[in-house]
PDB file of C-alpha atoms in Angstrom:
ATOM      1  CA  MET U   1     -22.385   2.191  11.763  1.00  0.00           C
ATOM      2  CA  LYS U   2     -22.555   3.502   8.242  1.00  0.00           C
ATOM      3  CA  LEU U   3     -23.111   0.981   5.528  1.00  0.00           C
ATOM      4  CA  TYR U   4     -22.184   1.529   1.933  1.00  0.00           C
ATOM      5  CA  ARG U   5     -23.728  -0.049  -1.183  1.00  0.00           C
ATOM      6  CA  ILE U   6     -21.188  -1.063  -3.741  1.00  0.00           C
ATOM      7  CA  GLY U   7     -21.319   2.194  -5.744  1.00  0.00           C
ATOM      8  CA  GLU U   8     -20.996   4.361  -2.574  1.00  0.00           C
ATOM      9  CA  LEU U   9     -18.076   2.274  -1.440  1.00  0.00           C
ATOM     10  CA  ALA U  10     -16.319   2.449  -4.752  1.00  0.00           C
ATOM     11  CA  LYS U  11     -16.672   6.170  -4.899  1.00  0.00           C
ATOM     12  CA  ALA U  12     -15.481   6.774  -1.271  1.00  0.00           C
ATOM     13  CA  ALA U  13     -12.528   4.485  -1.825  1.00  0.00           C
ATOM     14  CA  GLY U  14     -11.648   5.894  -5.282  1.00  0.00           C
ATOM     15  CA  VAL U  15     -11.868   2.494  -7.141  1.00  0.00           C
ATOM     16  CA  SER U  16     -14.297   1.086  -9.532  1.00  0.00           C
ATOM     17  CA  GLU U  17     -17.324  -1.095  -8.776  1.00  0.00           C
ATOM     18  CA  ARG U  18     -15.568  -3.889 -10.781  1.00  0.00           C
ATOM     19  CA  THR U  19     -12.632  -3.609  -8.408  1.00  0.00           C
ATOM     20  CA  ILE U  20     -14.971  -4.015  -5.398  1.00  0.00           C
ATOM     21  CA  ASP U  21     -16.472  -7.224  -7.005  1.00  0.00           C
ATOM     22  CA  TYR U  22     -13.075  -8.551  -7.879  1.00  0.00           C
ATOM     23  CA  TYR U  23     -11.594  -7.905  -4.281  1.00  0.00           C
ATOM     24  CA  THR U  24     -14.972  -9.564  -2.921  1.00  0.00           C
ATOM     25  CA  LYS U  25     -14.489 -12.573  -5.037  1.00  0.00           C
ATOM     26  CA  LEU U  26     -10.858 -12.864  -3.993  1.00  0.00           C
ATOM     27  CA  GLY U  27     -11.887 -12.652  -0.333  1.00  0.00           C
ATOM     28  CA  LEU U  28      -9.880  -9.437   0.311  1.00  0.00           C
ATOM     29  CA  ILE U  29     -13.111  -7.712   1.404  1.00  0.00           C
ATOM     30  CA  ALA U  30     -16.544  -9.052   2.348  1.00  0.00           C
ATOM     31  CA  PRO U  31     -19.995  -7.373   2.694  1.00  0.00           C
ATOM     32  CA  GLU U  32     -21.218  -6.748   6.189  1.00  0.00           C
ATOM     33  CA  GLU U  33     -24.718  -7.728   5.358  1.00  0.00           C
ATOM     34  CA  ARG U  34     -27.402  -7.666   2.608  1.00  0.00           C
ATOM     35  CA  SER U  35     -30.190  -5.199   2.172  1.00  0.00           C
ATOM     36  CA  LEU U  36     -33.882  -6.133   1.707  1.00  0.00           C
ATOM     37  CA  LYS U  37     -33.325  -5.798  -1.955  1.00  0.00           C
ATOM     38  CA  ASN U  38     -30.312  -8.115  -1.694  1.00  0.00           C
ATOM     39  CA  TYR U  39     -27.693  -5.418  -2.188  1.00  0.00           C
ATOM     40  CA  ARG U  40     -24.379  -6.027  -0.628  1.00  0.00           C
ATOM     41  CA  LEU U  41     -23.645  -3.591   2.167  1.00  0.00           C
ATOM     42  CA  TYR U  42     -20.078  -2.864   3.202  1.00  0.00           C
ATOM     43  CA  SER U  43     -18.965  -1.179   6.547  1.00  0.00           C
ATOM     44  CA  ASP U  44     -16.588   1.593   7.442  1.00  0.00           C
ATOM     45  CA  GLU U  45     -14.115  -1.159   8.244  1.00  0.00           C
ATOM     46  CA  THR U  46     -14.181  -2.308   4.712  1.00  0.00           C
ATOM     47  CA  LEU U  47     -13.453   1.235   3.415  1.00  0.00           C
ATOM     48  CA  LYS U  48     -10.415   1.260   5.720  1.00  0.00           C
ATOM     49  CA  ARG U  49      -9.468  -2.061   4.401  1.00  0.00           C
ATOM     50  CA  LEU U  50      -9.664  -0.789   0.851  1.00  0.00           C
ATOM     51  CA  GLU U  51      -7.541   2.108   1.705  1.00  0.00           C
ATOM     52  CA  ARG U  52      -4.851  -0.340   3.142  1.00  0.00           C
ATOM     53  CA  ILE U  53      -5.195  -2.463  -0.031  1.00  0.00           C
ATOM     54  CA  ASN U  54      -4.627   0.591  -2.262  1.00  0.00           C
ATOM     55  CA  GLN U  55      -1.647   1.734  -0.164  1.00  0.00           C
ATOM     56  CA  MET U  56      -0.110  -1.760  -0.476  1.00  0.00           C
ATOM     57  CA  LYS U  57      -0.648  -1.780  -4.212  1.00  0.00           C
ATOM     58  CA  GLN U  58       1.066   1.474  -4.548  1.00  0.00           C
ATOM     59  CA  GLU U  59       4.002  -0.046  -2.627  1.00  0.00           C
ATOM     60  CA  LYS U  60       4.086  -2.769  -5.338  1.00  0.00           C
ATOM     61  CA  TYR U  61       2.762  -5.699  -3.188  1.00  0.00           C
ATOM     62  CA  SER U  62       0.947  -8.441  -5.204  1.00  0.00           C
ATOM     63  CA  LEU U  63      -2.677  -9.188  -4.429  1.00  0.00           C
ATOM     64  CA  GLU U  64      -1.561 -12.537  -2.755  1.00  0.00           C
ATOM     65  CA  GLU U  65       0.892 -10.656  -0.523  1.00  0.00           C
ATOM     66  CA  ILE U  66      -1.850  -8.169   0.289  1.00  0.00           C
ATOM     67  CA  ARG U  67      -4.331 -10.980   1.220  1.00  0.00           C
ATOM     68  CA  GLN U  68      -1.690 -12.650   3.506  1.00  0.00           C
ATOM     69  CA  SER U  69      -1.036  -9.376   5.160  1.00  0.00           C
ATOM     70  CA  LEU U  70      -4.706  -8.596   5.747  1.00  0.00           C
ATOM     71  CA  GLU U  71      -5.152 -12.089   7.216  1.00  0.00           C
ATOM     72  CA  LYS U  72      -2.443 -11.529   9.638  1.00  0.00           C
ATOM     73  CA  TRP U  73      -3.625  -8.157  10.584  1.00  0.00           C
ATOM     74  CA  SER U  74      -7.138  -9.427  11.364  1.00  0.00           C
ATOM     75  CA  GLU U  75      -5.626 -12.218  13.668  1.00  0.00           C
ATOM     76  CA  LEU U  76      -3.174  -9.996  15.653  1.00  0.00           C
ATOM     77  CA  SER U  77      -3.383  -8.099  18.850  1.00  0.00           C
ATOM     78  CA  SER U  78      -2.416  -4.414  18.793  1.00  0.00           C
ATOM     79  CA  GLU U  79       1.093  -5.210  20.094  1.00  0.00           C
ATOM     80  CA  ASP U  80       1.502  -7.814  17.349  1.00  0.00           C
ATOM     81  CA  GLN U  81       0.148  -5.246  14.754  1.00  0.00           C
ATOM     82  CA  VAL U  82       2.980  -2.834  15.757  1.00  0.00           C
ATOM     83  CA  THR U  83       5.570  -5.545  15.406  1.00  0.00           C
ATOM     84  CA  ASP U  84       4.021  -6.639  12.056  1.00  0.00           C
ATOM     85  CA  LYS U  85       4.020  -3.022  10.821  1.00  0.00           C
ATOM     86  CA  LEU U  86       7.629  -2.588  11.771  1.00  0.00           C
ATOM     87  CA  THR U  87       8.340  -5.821   9.868  1.00  0.00           C
ATOM     88  CA  THR U  88       6.528  -4.438   6.848  1.00  0.00           C
ATOM     89  CA  LEU U  89       8.476  -1.232   7.023  1.00  0.00           C
ATOM     90  CA  GLU U  90      11.789  -3.216   7.344  1.00  0.00           C
ATOM     91  CA  MET U  91      10.791  -5.168   4.166  1.00  0.00           C
ATOM     92  CA  HIS U  92       9.919  -1.990   2.474  1.00  0.00           C
ATOM     93  CA  MET U  93      13.302  -0.407   3.422  1.00  0.00           C
ATOM     94  CA  GLN U  94      15.008  -3.462   2.019  1.00  0.00           C
ATOM     95  CA  ARG U  95      13.170  -3.136  -1.267  1.00  0.00           C
ATOM     96  CA  LEU U  96      14.124   0.614  -1.305  1.00  0.00           C
ATOM     97  CA  GLU U  97      17.669  -0.260  -0.615  1.00  0.00           C
ATOM     98  CA  ARG U  98      17.766  -2.626  -3.514  1.00  0.00           C
ATOM     99  CA  GLU U  99      16.289  -0.010  -5.800  1.00  0.00           C
ATOM    100  CA  VAL U 100      18.696   2.687  -4.631  1.00  0.00           C
ATOM    101  CA  ASN U 101      21.649   0.276  -5.298  1.00  0.00           C
ATOM    102  CA  GLU U 102      20.279  -0.343  -8.816  1.00  0.00           C
ATOM    103  CA  LEU U 103      20.069   3.442  -9.436  1.00  0.00           C
ATOM    104  CA  GLN U 104      23.587   4.268  -7.967  1.00  0.00           C
ATOM    105  CA  PRO U 105      25.569   3.324 -11.140  1.00  0.00           C
ATOM    106  CA  LEU U 106      23.169   5.271 -13.280  1.00  0.00           C
ATOM    107  CA  LEU U 107      23.313   8.383 -11.087  1.00  0.00           C
ATOM    108  CA  LYS U 108      27.114   8.339 -11.052  1.00  0.00           C
ATOM    109  CA  GLN U 109      27.068   8.402 -14.887  1.00  0.00           C
ATOM    110  CA  LEU U 110      25.043  11.669 -14.923  1.00  0.00           C
ATOM    111  CA  LYS U 111      26.886  14.853 -15.528  1.00  0.00           C
ATOM    112  CA  PRO U 112      26.373  17.518 -12.850  1.00  0.00           C
ATOM    113  CA  VAL U 113      23.871  19.477 -15.023  1.00  0.00           C
ATOM    114  CA  GLN U 114      21.747  16.338 -15.612  1.00  0.00           C
ATOM    115  CA  ALA U 115      21.868  15.426 -11.945  1.00  0.00           C
ATOM    116  CA  ARG U 116      20.728  18.870 -10.947  1.00  0.00           C
ATOM    117  CA  LYS U 117      17.749  18.569 -13.389  1.00  0.00           C
ATOM    118  CA  VAL U 118      16.817  15.197 -12.015  1.00  0.00           C
ATOM    119  CA  LEU U 119      16.928  16.439  -8.323  1.00  0.00           C
ATOM    120  CA  THR U 120      15.098  19.705  -9.028  1.00  0.00           C
ATOM    121  CA  GLY U 121      12.182  17.654 -10.381  1.00  0.00           C
ATOM    122  CA  LEU U 122      11.788  15.924  -6.975  1.00  0.00           C
ATOM    123  CA  LEU U 123       9.267  17.210  -4.369  1.00  0.00           C
ATOM    124  CA  PRO U 124      11.051  18.434  -1.243  1.00  0.00           C
ATOM    125  CA  GLN U 125       9.680  15.432   0.786  1.00  0.00           C
ATOM    126  CA  SER U 126      10.943  13.048  -1.791  1.00  0.00           C
ATOM    127  CA  ALA U 127      14.466  14.684  -1.763  1.00  0.00           C
ATOM    128  CA  ALA U 128      14.480  14.604   2.083  1.00  0.00           C
ATOM    129  CA  CYS U 129      13.395  10.883   1.986  1.00  0.00           C
ATOM    130  CA  ILE U 130      16.225  10.049  -0.538  1.00  0.00           C
ATOM    131  CA  GLU U 131      18.811  11.819   1.618  1.00  0.00           C
ATOM    132  CA  ALA U 132      17.608   9.992   4.755  1.00  0.00           C
ATOM    133  CA  LEU U 133      17.746   6.708   2.920  1.00  0.00           C
ATOM    134  CA  LYS U 134      21.306   7.567   1.600  1.00  0.00           C
ATOM    135  CA  TYR U 135      22.369   8.361   5.150  1.00  0.00           C
ATOM    136  CA  LEU U 136      20.903   5.226   6.535  1.00  0.00           C
ATOM    137  CA  LEU U 137      22.599   3.167   3.841  1.00  0.00           C
ATOM    138  CA  GLU U 138      25.932   4.681   4.430  1.00  0.00           C
ATOM    139  CA  HIS U 139      25.757   4.177   8.187  1.00  0.00           C
ATOM    140  CA  MET U 140      24.400   0.688   8.401  1.00  0.00           C
TER     141      MET U 140
END
């Protein structure tokens, strides 16, 4: 098992050392052990946990929601993890639905030329995702 010192972990996760300290103080992550020189050493599992935290932050979850989610994940069996992930996806879909509903009046006000400009600025994956969401919302 590879163990990371705080600087190595920060670099691998793409966050600052202060972020690692902060997350450790909040209890979102914990060192696996201490070195002879009393350095905190973190495992690969912590790196995966940091990636999950970053993903959830990008999805606009608060640190408290992230902490609660991580606690649930560590307590669950693999079947429960699938159920929990599906529940998380459902919550995310509901959030996206609210955002789409907020955008609809604005989009309807755009002139065709403006709408084309907005849509051409999207990545193909984003446009496909938007179309899929639109389809789901219309057929629910």
